[in-house]
CSV table of C-alpha atoms and ligand atoms in Angstrom, one decimal:
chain,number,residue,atom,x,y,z
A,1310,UNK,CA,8.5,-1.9,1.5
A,1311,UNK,CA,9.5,1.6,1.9
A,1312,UNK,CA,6.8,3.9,3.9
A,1313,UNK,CA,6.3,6.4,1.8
A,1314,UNK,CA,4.0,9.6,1.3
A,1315,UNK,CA,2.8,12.7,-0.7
A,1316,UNK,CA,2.8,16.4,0.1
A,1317,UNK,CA,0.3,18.3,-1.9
A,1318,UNK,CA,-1.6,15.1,-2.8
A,1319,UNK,CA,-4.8,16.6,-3.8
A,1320,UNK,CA,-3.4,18.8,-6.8
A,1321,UNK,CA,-2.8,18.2,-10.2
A,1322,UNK,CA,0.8,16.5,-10.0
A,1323,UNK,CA,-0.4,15.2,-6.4
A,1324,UNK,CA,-2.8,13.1,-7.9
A,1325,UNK,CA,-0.5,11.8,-10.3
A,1326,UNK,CA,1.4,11.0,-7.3
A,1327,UNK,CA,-1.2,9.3,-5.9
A,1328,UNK,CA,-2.2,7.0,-8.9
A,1329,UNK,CA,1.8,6.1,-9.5
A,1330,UNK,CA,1.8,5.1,-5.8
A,1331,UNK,CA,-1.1,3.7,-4.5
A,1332,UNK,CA,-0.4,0.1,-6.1
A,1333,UNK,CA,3.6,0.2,-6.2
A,1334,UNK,CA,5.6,-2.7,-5.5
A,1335,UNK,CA,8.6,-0.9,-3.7
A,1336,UNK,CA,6.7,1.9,-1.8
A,1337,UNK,CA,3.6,1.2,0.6
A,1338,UNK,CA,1.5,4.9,0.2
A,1339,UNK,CA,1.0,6.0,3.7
A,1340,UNK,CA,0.5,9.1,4.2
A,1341,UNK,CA,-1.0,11.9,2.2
A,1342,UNK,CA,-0.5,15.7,3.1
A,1343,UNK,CA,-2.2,18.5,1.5
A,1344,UNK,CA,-3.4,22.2,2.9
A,1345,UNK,CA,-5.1,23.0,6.4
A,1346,UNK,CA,-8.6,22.9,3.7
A,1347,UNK,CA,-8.5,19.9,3.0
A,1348,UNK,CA,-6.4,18.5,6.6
A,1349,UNK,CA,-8.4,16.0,9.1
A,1350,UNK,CA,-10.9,15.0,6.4
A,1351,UNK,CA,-10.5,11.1,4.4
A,1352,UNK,CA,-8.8,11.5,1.2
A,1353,UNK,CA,-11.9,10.2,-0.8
A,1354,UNK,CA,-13.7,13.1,0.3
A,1355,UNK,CA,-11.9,15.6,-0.1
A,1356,UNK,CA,-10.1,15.0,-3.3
A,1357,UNK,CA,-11.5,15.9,-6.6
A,1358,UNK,CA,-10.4,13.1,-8.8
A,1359,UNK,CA,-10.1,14.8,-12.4
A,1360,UNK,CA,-7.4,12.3,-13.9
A,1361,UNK,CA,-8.3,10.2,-17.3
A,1362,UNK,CA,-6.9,7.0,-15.2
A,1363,UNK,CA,-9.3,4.8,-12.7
A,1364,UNK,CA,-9.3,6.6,-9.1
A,1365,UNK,CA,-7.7,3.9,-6.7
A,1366,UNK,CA,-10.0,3.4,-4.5
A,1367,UNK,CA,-7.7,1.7,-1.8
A,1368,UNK,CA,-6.3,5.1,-1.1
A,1369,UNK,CA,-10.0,6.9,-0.4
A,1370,UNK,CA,-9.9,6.0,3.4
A,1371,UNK,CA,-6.3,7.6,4.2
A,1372,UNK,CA,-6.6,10.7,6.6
A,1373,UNK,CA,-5.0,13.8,5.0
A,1374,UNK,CA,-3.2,15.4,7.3
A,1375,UNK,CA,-1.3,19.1,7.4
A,1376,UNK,CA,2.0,18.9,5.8
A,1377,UNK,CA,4.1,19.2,8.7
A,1378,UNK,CA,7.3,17.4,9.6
A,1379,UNK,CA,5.2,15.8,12.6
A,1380,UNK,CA,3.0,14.2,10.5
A,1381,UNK,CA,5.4,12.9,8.2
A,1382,UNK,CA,7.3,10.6,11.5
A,1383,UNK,CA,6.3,7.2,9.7
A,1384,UNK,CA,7.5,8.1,6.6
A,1385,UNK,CA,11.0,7.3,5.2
A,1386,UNK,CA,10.7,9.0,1.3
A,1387,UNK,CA,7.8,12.0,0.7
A,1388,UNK,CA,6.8,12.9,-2.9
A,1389,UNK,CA,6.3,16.5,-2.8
A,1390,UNK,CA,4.3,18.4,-4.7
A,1391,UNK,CA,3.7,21.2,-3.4
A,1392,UNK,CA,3.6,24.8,-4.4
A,1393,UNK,CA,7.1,26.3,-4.8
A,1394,UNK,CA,6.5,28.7,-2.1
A,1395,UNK,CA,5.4,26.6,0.7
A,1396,UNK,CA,7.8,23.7,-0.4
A,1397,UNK,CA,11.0,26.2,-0.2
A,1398,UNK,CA,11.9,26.0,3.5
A,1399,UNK,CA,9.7,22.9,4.1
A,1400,UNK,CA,11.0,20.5,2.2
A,1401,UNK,CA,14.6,21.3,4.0
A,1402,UNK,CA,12.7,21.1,7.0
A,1403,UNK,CA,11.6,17.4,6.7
A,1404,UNK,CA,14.7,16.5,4.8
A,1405,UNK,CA,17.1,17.9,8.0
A,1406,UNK,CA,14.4,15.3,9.9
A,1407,UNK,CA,16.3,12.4,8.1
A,1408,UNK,CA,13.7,11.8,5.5
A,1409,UNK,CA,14.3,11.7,1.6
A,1410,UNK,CA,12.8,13.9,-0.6
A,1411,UNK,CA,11.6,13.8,-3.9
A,1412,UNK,CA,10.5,16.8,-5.4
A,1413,UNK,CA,8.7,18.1,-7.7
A,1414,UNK,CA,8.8,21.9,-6.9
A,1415,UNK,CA,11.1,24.4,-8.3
A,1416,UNK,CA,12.7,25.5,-5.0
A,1417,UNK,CA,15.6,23.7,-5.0
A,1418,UNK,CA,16.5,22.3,-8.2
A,1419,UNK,CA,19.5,24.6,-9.0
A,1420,UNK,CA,20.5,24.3,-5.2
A,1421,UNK,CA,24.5,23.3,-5.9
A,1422,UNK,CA,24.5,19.8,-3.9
A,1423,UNK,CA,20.7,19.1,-4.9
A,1424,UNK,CA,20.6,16.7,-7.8
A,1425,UNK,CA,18.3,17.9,-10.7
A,1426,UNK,CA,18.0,14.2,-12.7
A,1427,UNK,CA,16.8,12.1,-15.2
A,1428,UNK,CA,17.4,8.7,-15.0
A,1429,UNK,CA,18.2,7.9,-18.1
A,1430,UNK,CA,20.7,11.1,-18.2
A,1431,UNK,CA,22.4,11.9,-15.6
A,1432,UNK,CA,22.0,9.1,-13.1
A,1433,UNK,CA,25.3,9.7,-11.6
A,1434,UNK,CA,24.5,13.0,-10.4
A,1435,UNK,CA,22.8,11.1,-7.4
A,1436,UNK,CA,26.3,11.3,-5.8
A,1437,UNK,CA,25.5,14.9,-4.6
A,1438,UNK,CA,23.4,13.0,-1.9
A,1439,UNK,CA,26.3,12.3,-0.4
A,1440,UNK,CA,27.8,15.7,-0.6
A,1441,UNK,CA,24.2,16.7,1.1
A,1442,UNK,CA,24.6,13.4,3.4
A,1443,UNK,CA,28.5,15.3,4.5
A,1444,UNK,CA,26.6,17.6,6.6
A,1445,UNK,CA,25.0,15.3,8.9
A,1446,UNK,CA,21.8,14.3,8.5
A,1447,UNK,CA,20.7,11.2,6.3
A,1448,UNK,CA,17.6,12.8,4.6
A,1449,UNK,CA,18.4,14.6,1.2
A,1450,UNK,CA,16.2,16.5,-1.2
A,1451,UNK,CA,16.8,15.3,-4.8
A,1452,UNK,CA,14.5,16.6,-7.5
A,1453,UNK,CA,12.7,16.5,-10.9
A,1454,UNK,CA,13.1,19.3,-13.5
A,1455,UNK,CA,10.5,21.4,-15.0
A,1456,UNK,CA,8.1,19.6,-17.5
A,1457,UNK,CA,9.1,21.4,-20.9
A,1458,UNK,CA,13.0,20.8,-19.3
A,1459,UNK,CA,12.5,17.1,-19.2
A,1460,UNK,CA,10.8,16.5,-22.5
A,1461,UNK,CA,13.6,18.9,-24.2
A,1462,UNK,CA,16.6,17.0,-22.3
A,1463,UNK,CA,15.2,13.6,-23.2
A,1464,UNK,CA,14.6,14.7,-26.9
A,1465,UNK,CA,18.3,15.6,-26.9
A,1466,UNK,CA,19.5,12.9,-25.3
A,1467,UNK,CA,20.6,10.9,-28.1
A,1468,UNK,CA,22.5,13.4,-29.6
A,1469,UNK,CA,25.5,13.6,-27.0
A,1470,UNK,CA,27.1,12.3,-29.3
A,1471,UNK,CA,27.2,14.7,-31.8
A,1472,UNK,CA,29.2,18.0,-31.4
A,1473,UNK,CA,26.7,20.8,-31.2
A,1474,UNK,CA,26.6,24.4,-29.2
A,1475,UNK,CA,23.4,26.1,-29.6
A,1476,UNK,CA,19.9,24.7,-28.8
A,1477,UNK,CA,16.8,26.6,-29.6
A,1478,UNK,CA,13.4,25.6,-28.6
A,1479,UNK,CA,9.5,26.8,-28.9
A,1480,UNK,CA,6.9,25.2,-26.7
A,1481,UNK,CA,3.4,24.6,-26.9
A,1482,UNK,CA,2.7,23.6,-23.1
A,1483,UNK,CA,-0.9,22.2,-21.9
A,1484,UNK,CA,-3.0,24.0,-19.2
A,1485,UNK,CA,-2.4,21.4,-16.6
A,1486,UNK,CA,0.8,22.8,-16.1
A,1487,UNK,CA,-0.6,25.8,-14.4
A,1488,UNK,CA,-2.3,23.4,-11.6
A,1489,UNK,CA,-5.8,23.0,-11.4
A,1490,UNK,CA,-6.9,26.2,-10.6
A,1491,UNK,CA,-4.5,27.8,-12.8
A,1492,UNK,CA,-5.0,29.0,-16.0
A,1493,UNK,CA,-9.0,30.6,-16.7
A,1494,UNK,CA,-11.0,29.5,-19.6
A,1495,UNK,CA,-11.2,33.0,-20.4
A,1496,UNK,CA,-7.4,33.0,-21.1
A,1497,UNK,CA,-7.2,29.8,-23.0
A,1498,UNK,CA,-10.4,28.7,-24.8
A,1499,UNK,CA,-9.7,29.5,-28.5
A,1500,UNK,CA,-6.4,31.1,-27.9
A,1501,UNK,CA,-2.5,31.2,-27.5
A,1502,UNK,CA,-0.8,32.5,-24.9
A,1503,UNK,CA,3.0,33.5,-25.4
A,1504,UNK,CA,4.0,34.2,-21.8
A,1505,UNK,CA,4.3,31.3,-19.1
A,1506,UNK,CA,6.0,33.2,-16.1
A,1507,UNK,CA,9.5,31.6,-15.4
A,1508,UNK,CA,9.4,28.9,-17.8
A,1509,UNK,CA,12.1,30.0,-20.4
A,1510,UNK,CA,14.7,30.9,-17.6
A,1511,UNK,CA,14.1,27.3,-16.2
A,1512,UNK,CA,14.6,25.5,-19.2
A,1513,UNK,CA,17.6,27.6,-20.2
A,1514,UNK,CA,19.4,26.9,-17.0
A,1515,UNK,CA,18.5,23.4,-15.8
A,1516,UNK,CA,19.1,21.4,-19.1
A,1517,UNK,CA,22.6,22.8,-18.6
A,1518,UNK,CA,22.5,21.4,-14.9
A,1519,UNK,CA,20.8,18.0,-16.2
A,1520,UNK,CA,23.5,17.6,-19.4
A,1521,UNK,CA,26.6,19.2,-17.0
A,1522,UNK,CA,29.0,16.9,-15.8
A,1523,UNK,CA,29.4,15.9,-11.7
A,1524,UNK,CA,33.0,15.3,-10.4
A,1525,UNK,CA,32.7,14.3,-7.6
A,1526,UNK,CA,31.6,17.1,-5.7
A,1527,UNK,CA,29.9,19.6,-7.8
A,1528,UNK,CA,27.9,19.3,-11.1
A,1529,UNK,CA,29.7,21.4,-13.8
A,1530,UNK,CA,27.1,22.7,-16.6
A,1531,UNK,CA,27.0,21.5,-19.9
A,1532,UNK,CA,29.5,24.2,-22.7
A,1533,UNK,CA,26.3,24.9,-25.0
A,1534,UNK,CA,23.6,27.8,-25.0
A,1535,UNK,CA,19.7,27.2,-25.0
A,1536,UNK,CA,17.1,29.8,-26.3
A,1537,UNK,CA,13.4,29.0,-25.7
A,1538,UNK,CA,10.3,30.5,-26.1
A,1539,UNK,CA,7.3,29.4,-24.0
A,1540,UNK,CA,3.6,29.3,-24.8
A,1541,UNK,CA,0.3,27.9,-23.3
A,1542,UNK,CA,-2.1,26.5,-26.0
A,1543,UNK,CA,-5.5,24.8,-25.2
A,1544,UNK,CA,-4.5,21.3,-24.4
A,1545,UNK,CA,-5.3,19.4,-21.5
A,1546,UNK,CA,-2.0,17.5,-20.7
A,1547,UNK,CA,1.4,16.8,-22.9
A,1548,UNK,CA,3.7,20.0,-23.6
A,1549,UNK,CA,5.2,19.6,-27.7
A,1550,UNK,CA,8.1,21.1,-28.9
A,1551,UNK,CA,9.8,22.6,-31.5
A,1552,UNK,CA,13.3,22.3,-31.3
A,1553,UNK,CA,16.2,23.8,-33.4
A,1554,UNK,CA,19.9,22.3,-32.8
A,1555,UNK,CA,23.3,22.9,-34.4
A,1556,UNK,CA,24.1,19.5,-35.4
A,1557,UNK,CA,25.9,19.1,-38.5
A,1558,UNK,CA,25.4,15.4,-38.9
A,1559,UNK,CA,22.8,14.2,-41.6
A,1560,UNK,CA,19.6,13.2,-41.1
A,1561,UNK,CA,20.1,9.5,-41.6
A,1562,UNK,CA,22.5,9.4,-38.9
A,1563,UNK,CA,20.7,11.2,-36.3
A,1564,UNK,CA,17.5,9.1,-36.8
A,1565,UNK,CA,20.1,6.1,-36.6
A,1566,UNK,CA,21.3,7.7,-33.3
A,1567,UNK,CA,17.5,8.2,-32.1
A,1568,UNK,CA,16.9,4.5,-33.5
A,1569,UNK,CA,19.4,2.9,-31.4
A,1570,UNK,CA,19.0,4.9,-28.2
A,1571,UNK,CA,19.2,3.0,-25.3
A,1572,UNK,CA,18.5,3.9,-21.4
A,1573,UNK,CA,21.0,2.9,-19.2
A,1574,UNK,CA,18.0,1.3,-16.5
A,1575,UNK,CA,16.8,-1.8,-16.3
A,1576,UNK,CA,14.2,-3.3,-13.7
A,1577,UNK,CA,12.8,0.0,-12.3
A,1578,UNK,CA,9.2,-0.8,-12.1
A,1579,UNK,CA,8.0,2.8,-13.9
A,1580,UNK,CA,11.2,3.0,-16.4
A,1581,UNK,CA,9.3,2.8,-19.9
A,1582,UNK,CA,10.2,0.1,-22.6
A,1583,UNK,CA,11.4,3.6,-24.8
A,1584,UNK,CA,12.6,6.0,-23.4
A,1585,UNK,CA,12.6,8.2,-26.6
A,1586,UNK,CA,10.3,6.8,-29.4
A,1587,UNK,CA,11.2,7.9,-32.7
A,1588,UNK,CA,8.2,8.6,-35.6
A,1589,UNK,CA,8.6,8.8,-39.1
A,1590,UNK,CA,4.8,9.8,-39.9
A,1591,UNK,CA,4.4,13.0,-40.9
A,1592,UNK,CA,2.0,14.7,-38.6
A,1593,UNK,CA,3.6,12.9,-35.5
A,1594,UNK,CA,4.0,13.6,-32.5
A,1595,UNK,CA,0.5,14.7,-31.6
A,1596,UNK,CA,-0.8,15.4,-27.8
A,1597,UNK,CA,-4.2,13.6,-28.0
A,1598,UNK,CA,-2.5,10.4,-29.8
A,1599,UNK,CA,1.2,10.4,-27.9
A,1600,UNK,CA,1.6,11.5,-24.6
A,1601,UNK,CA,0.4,8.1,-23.0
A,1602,UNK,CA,2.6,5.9,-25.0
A,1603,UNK,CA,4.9,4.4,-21.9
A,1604,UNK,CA,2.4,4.7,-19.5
A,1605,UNK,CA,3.0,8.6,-20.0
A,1606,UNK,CA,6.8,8.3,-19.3
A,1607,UNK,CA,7.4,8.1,-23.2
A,1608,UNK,CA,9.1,11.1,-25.0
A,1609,UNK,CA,8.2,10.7,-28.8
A,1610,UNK,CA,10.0,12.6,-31.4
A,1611,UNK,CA,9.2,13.7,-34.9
A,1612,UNK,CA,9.5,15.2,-38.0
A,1613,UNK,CA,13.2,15.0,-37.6
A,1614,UNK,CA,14.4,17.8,-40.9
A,1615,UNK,CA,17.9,19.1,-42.2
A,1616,UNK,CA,18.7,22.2,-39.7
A,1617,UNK,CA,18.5,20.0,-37.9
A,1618,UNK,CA,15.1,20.9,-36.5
A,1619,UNK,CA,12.7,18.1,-34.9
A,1620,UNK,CA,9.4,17.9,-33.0
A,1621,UNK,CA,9.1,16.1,-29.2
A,1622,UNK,CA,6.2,15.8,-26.8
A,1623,UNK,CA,5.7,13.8,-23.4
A,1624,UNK,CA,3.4,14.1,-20.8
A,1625,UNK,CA,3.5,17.6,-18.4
A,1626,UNK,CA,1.8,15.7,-15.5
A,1627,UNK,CA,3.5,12.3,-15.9
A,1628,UNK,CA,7.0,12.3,-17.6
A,1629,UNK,CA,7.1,16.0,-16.9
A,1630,UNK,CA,6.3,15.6,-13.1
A,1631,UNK,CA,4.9,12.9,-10.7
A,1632,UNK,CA,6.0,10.0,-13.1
A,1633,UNK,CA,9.5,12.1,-13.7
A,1634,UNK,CA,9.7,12.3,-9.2
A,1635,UNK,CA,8.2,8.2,-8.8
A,1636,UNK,CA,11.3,7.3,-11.7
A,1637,UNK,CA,14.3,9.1,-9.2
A,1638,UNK,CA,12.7,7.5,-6.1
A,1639,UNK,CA,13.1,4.5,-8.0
A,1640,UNK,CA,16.7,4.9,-8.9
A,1641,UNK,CA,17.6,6.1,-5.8
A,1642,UNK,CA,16.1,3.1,-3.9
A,1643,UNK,CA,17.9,0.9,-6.7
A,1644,UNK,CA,21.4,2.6,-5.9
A,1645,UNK,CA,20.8,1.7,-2.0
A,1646,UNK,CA,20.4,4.9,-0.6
A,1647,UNK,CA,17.5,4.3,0.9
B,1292,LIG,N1,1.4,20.6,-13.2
B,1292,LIG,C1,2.6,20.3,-13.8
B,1292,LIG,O1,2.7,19.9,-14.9
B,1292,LIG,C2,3.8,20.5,-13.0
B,1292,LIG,C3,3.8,21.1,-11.7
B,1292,LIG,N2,4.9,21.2,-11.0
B,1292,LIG,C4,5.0,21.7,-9.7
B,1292,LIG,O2,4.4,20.8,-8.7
B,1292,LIG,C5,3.8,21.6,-7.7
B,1292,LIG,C6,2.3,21.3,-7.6
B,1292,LIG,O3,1.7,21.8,-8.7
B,1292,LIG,P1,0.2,21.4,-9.0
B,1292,LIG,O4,-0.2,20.1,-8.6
B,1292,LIG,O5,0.0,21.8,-10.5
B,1292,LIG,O6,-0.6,22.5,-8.1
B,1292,LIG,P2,-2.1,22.5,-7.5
B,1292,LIG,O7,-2.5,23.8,-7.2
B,1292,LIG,O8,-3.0,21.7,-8.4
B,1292,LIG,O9,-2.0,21.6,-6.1
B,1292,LIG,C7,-1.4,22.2,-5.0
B,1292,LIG,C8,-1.4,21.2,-3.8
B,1292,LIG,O10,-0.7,21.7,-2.7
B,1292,LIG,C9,-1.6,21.9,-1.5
B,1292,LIG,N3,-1.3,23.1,-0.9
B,1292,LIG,C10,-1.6,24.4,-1.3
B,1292,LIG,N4,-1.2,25.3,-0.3
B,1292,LIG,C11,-0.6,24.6,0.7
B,1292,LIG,C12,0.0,24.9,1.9
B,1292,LIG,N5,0.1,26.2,2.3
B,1292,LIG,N6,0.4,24.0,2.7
B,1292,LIG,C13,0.4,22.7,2.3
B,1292,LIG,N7,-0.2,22.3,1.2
B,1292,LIG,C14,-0.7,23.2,0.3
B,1292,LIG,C15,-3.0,21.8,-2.1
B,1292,LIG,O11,-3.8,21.3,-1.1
B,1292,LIG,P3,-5.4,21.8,-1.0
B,1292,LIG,O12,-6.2,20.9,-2.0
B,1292,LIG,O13,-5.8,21.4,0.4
B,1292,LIG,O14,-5.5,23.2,-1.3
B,1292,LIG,C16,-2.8,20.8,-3.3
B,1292,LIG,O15,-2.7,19.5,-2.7
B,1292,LIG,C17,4.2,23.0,-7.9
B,1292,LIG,O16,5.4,23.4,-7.3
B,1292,LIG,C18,4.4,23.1,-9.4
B,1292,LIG,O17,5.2,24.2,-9.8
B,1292,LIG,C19,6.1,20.8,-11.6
B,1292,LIG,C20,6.1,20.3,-12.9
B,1292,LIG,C21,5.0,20.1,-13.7
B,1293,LIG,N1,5.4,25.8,-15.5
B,1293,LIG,C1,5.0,24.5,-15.9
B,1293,LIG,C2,4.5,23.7,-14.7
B,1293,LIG,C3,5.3,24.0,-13.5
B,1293,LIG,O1,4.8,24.1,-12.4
B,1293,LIG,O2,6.7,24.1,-13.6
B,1293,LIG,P1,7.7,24.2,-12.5
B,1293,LIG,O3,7.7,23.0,-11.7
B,1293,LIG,O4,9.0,24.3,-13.1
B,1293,LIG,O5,7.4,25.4,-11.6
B,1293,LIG,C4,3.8,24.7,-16.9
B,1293,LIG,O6,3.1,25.7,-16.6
B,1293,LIG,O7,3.5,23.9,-17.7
C-alpha cells in the first residue's frame, strides 16, 4: 500500500478526496491536512460532511493536522486540495521534500514540465515527471485540470480523429465549484450568473495543453482555437455544456466515432466502464439524472446536431476534481513511478 494523504481535506473537493480514499485498494489514507481552524482536532469533528455519498466512518478518528511539509514525513503521494493561493509555493515545497503530488489547484497546471492529464488523453504526458525528476529530487507535482476543462476535453476526445480548428463552448457550471462557502444564495437562488472569474481563460488554454503533443521534453499545444463562455446556474454538482466544433464529418459518423470510443486504461480501480457515454434521447444529458453514471467519472454526451454542435456533462467535484486527481495517482502508480 502507498501511504497516502490529503491537503485541504475538509472542503468541498477534499471531501471527495476523502470518500475516493478512505477504502482504496492501492493507497492506505493516512493523513488528512486542512487549515490551522480546523488543525489538532479528530477529523469526525471537525468536518462537515455535506456529500450525497455515506460518510466513511473509518476515517472520523484521524487527527487533522496543519498542512505543513512536517506533517506530511509518512506520506509518499498527497492529494491536494487546497486553495490556489496557499497551494502555489506549498505544494513545490512538499514535492522538493521527495513526495508526489497530485493536485487539484490551479497553481501549477500550465507550469512547462508539470503534467496537466487525463488519463484517457494524454497519458503519455506523465513523462514530464521525469523532466521534473532531472533536477534532483524524486517528488513531482502532476495535476488535474479545471472541471468545465475536463468535461470539454473528454467530450472531444473522440473526435481526434476528425480534422477540425475552432472549438466553441457555453457552460452552465454548478455552485459547488465555488467551494463551500463560495457562491451566496442571494447570488444564485432563481438566477444565472454569466461571470465565473478565470474560468474561460483556463479552459481556453489548458485543453490546448491537455490535447498538445509531448516530445520528449516539452508538451507542444494542440493547432486549434477555443472560445468559451462561462456561467454559474443553480445546480448543486455537474457542470453541462454546450459545445460548437468545426467538424465537417456527418453526424452518423461522429456518433459512430463516440460509439466506438475506447479508453486506453485498463485495471485502474476508479477508471469508469465509459469513459464518454453517448445518449440519443432527446433531453439528455441532464445534471440531476447523469452526473453519477461511472461512479461520477462518466462524461455523457448528447444531442449530437449538424454544425456540429453537441451537449456534455460530468461531475465538477468528481470527474472534474478529486475523482479526476484519485484517476492520475492511479496511473502514475500503474506506470511505476511511485
Ligand atoms: N470545487 C470544484 O469543483 C473544484 C475545485 N478545485 C480547486 O480545489 C481547491 C479546493 O477547492 P474547494 O474544495 O472547493 O475549497 P473549499 O473552500 O471548500 O475548501 C478549502 C480547504 O482548504 C483548507 N484551507 C483553507 N485555507 C488554508 C490554509 N491557509 N492552509 C491550509 N489549508 C487551508 C480548508 O480548511 P478549513 O476547513 O480548516 O478552513 C479546506 O479544507 C481549490 O484550489 C479549487 O480551485 C478544482 C476543480 C474543481
Ligand atoms: N472554477 C471552477 C472550480 C475551480 O475551482 O476551478 P479551478 O480549479 O480551475 O480553479 C468552478 O467554479 O466551477
Amino acid at each position: 500500500m502507498i501511504n497516502v494523504g490529503v491537503l485541504g481535506a475538509t472542503g468541498a473537493v477534499g471531501q471527495r478526496f476523502v470518500q475516493l480514499l478512505a477504502d482504496h485498494p492501492w493507497f492506505h489514507l493516512q493523513t488528512l491536512t486542512a487549515s490551522e481552524r480546523s488543525a489538532g482536532k479528530p477529523y469526525g469533528n471537525v468536518v462537515n460532511w455535506r456529500l450525497d455519498a455515506p460518510y466513511p466512518d473509518n476515517v472520523s478518528d484521524i487527527v487533522v493536522t496543519p498542512t505543513t511539509v512536517e506533517s506530511l514525513k509518512d506520506c509518499d503521494l498527497v492529494f491536494s486540495a487546497l486553495p490556489a493561493d496557499v497551494a502555489t509555493s506549498l505544494e513545490k515545497e512538499i514535492a522538493g521534500a521527495g513526495i508526489a503530488v497530485c493536485s487539484n489547484a490551479r497553481s501549477h497546471r500550465m507550469d512547462p514540465d508539470v503534467p496537466l492529464v487525463i488519463p484517457e488523453v494524454n497519458p503519455d504526458h506523465l513523462g514530464l515527471i521525469d523532466v521534473q525528476r532531472d533536477r534532483g529530487s524524486e517528488g513531482f507535482i502532476v495535476t488535474n485540470p479545471n472541471c468545465s476543462t475536463i468535461v470539454l476535453v473528454l467530450a472531444l476526445a473522440p473526435l481526434r480523429s476528425f480534422e477540425f480548428h475552432d472549438v466553441r463552448a457555453a457552460t452552465m457550471q454548478a455552485i459547488s465549484g465555488g467551494g463551500f462557502a463560495g457562491v451566496p444564495a442571494m447570488d444564485i437562488y432563481d438566477n444565472v450568473v454569466p461571470y465565473i472569474g478565470g474560468e474561460e481563460e483556463k479552459m481556453e488554454s489548458e485543453t490546448l495543453k491537455i490535447m498538445g503533443e509531448f516530445n520528449g521534453s516539452e508538451v507542444i499545444p494542440a493547432p486549434f482555437k477555443v472560445s468559451t463562455s462561462c456561467h454559474r446556474v443553480p445546480v448543486i454538482d455537474g457542470h453541462t455544456i454546450a459545445v460548437w466544433v468545426d467538424v465537417k464529418e456527418p453526424v452518423a459518423e461522429v456518433k459512430k466515432a463516440y460509439a466506438n470510443f475506447k479508453s486506453p486504461l485498463s485495471n485502474l480501480p476508479l477508471q469508469p466502464e465509459k469513459a464518454v457515454e453517448l445518449f440519443d434521447q432527446s433531453d439528455r444529458p441532464q445534471p440531476r439524472l447523469d452526473r453519477n453514471r461511472g461512479r461520477g467519472m462518466t462524461v455523457s454526451v448528447g444531442r449530437i446536431r449538424e454544425g456540429l454542435r453537441f451537449v456534455a456533462l460530468g461531475h465538477n467535484t468528481i470527474r472534474g476534481a478529486a475523482g479526476a486527481s484519485v484517476l492520475n495517482a492511479e496511473l502514475i502508480y500503474s506506470r511505476k513511478y511511485l
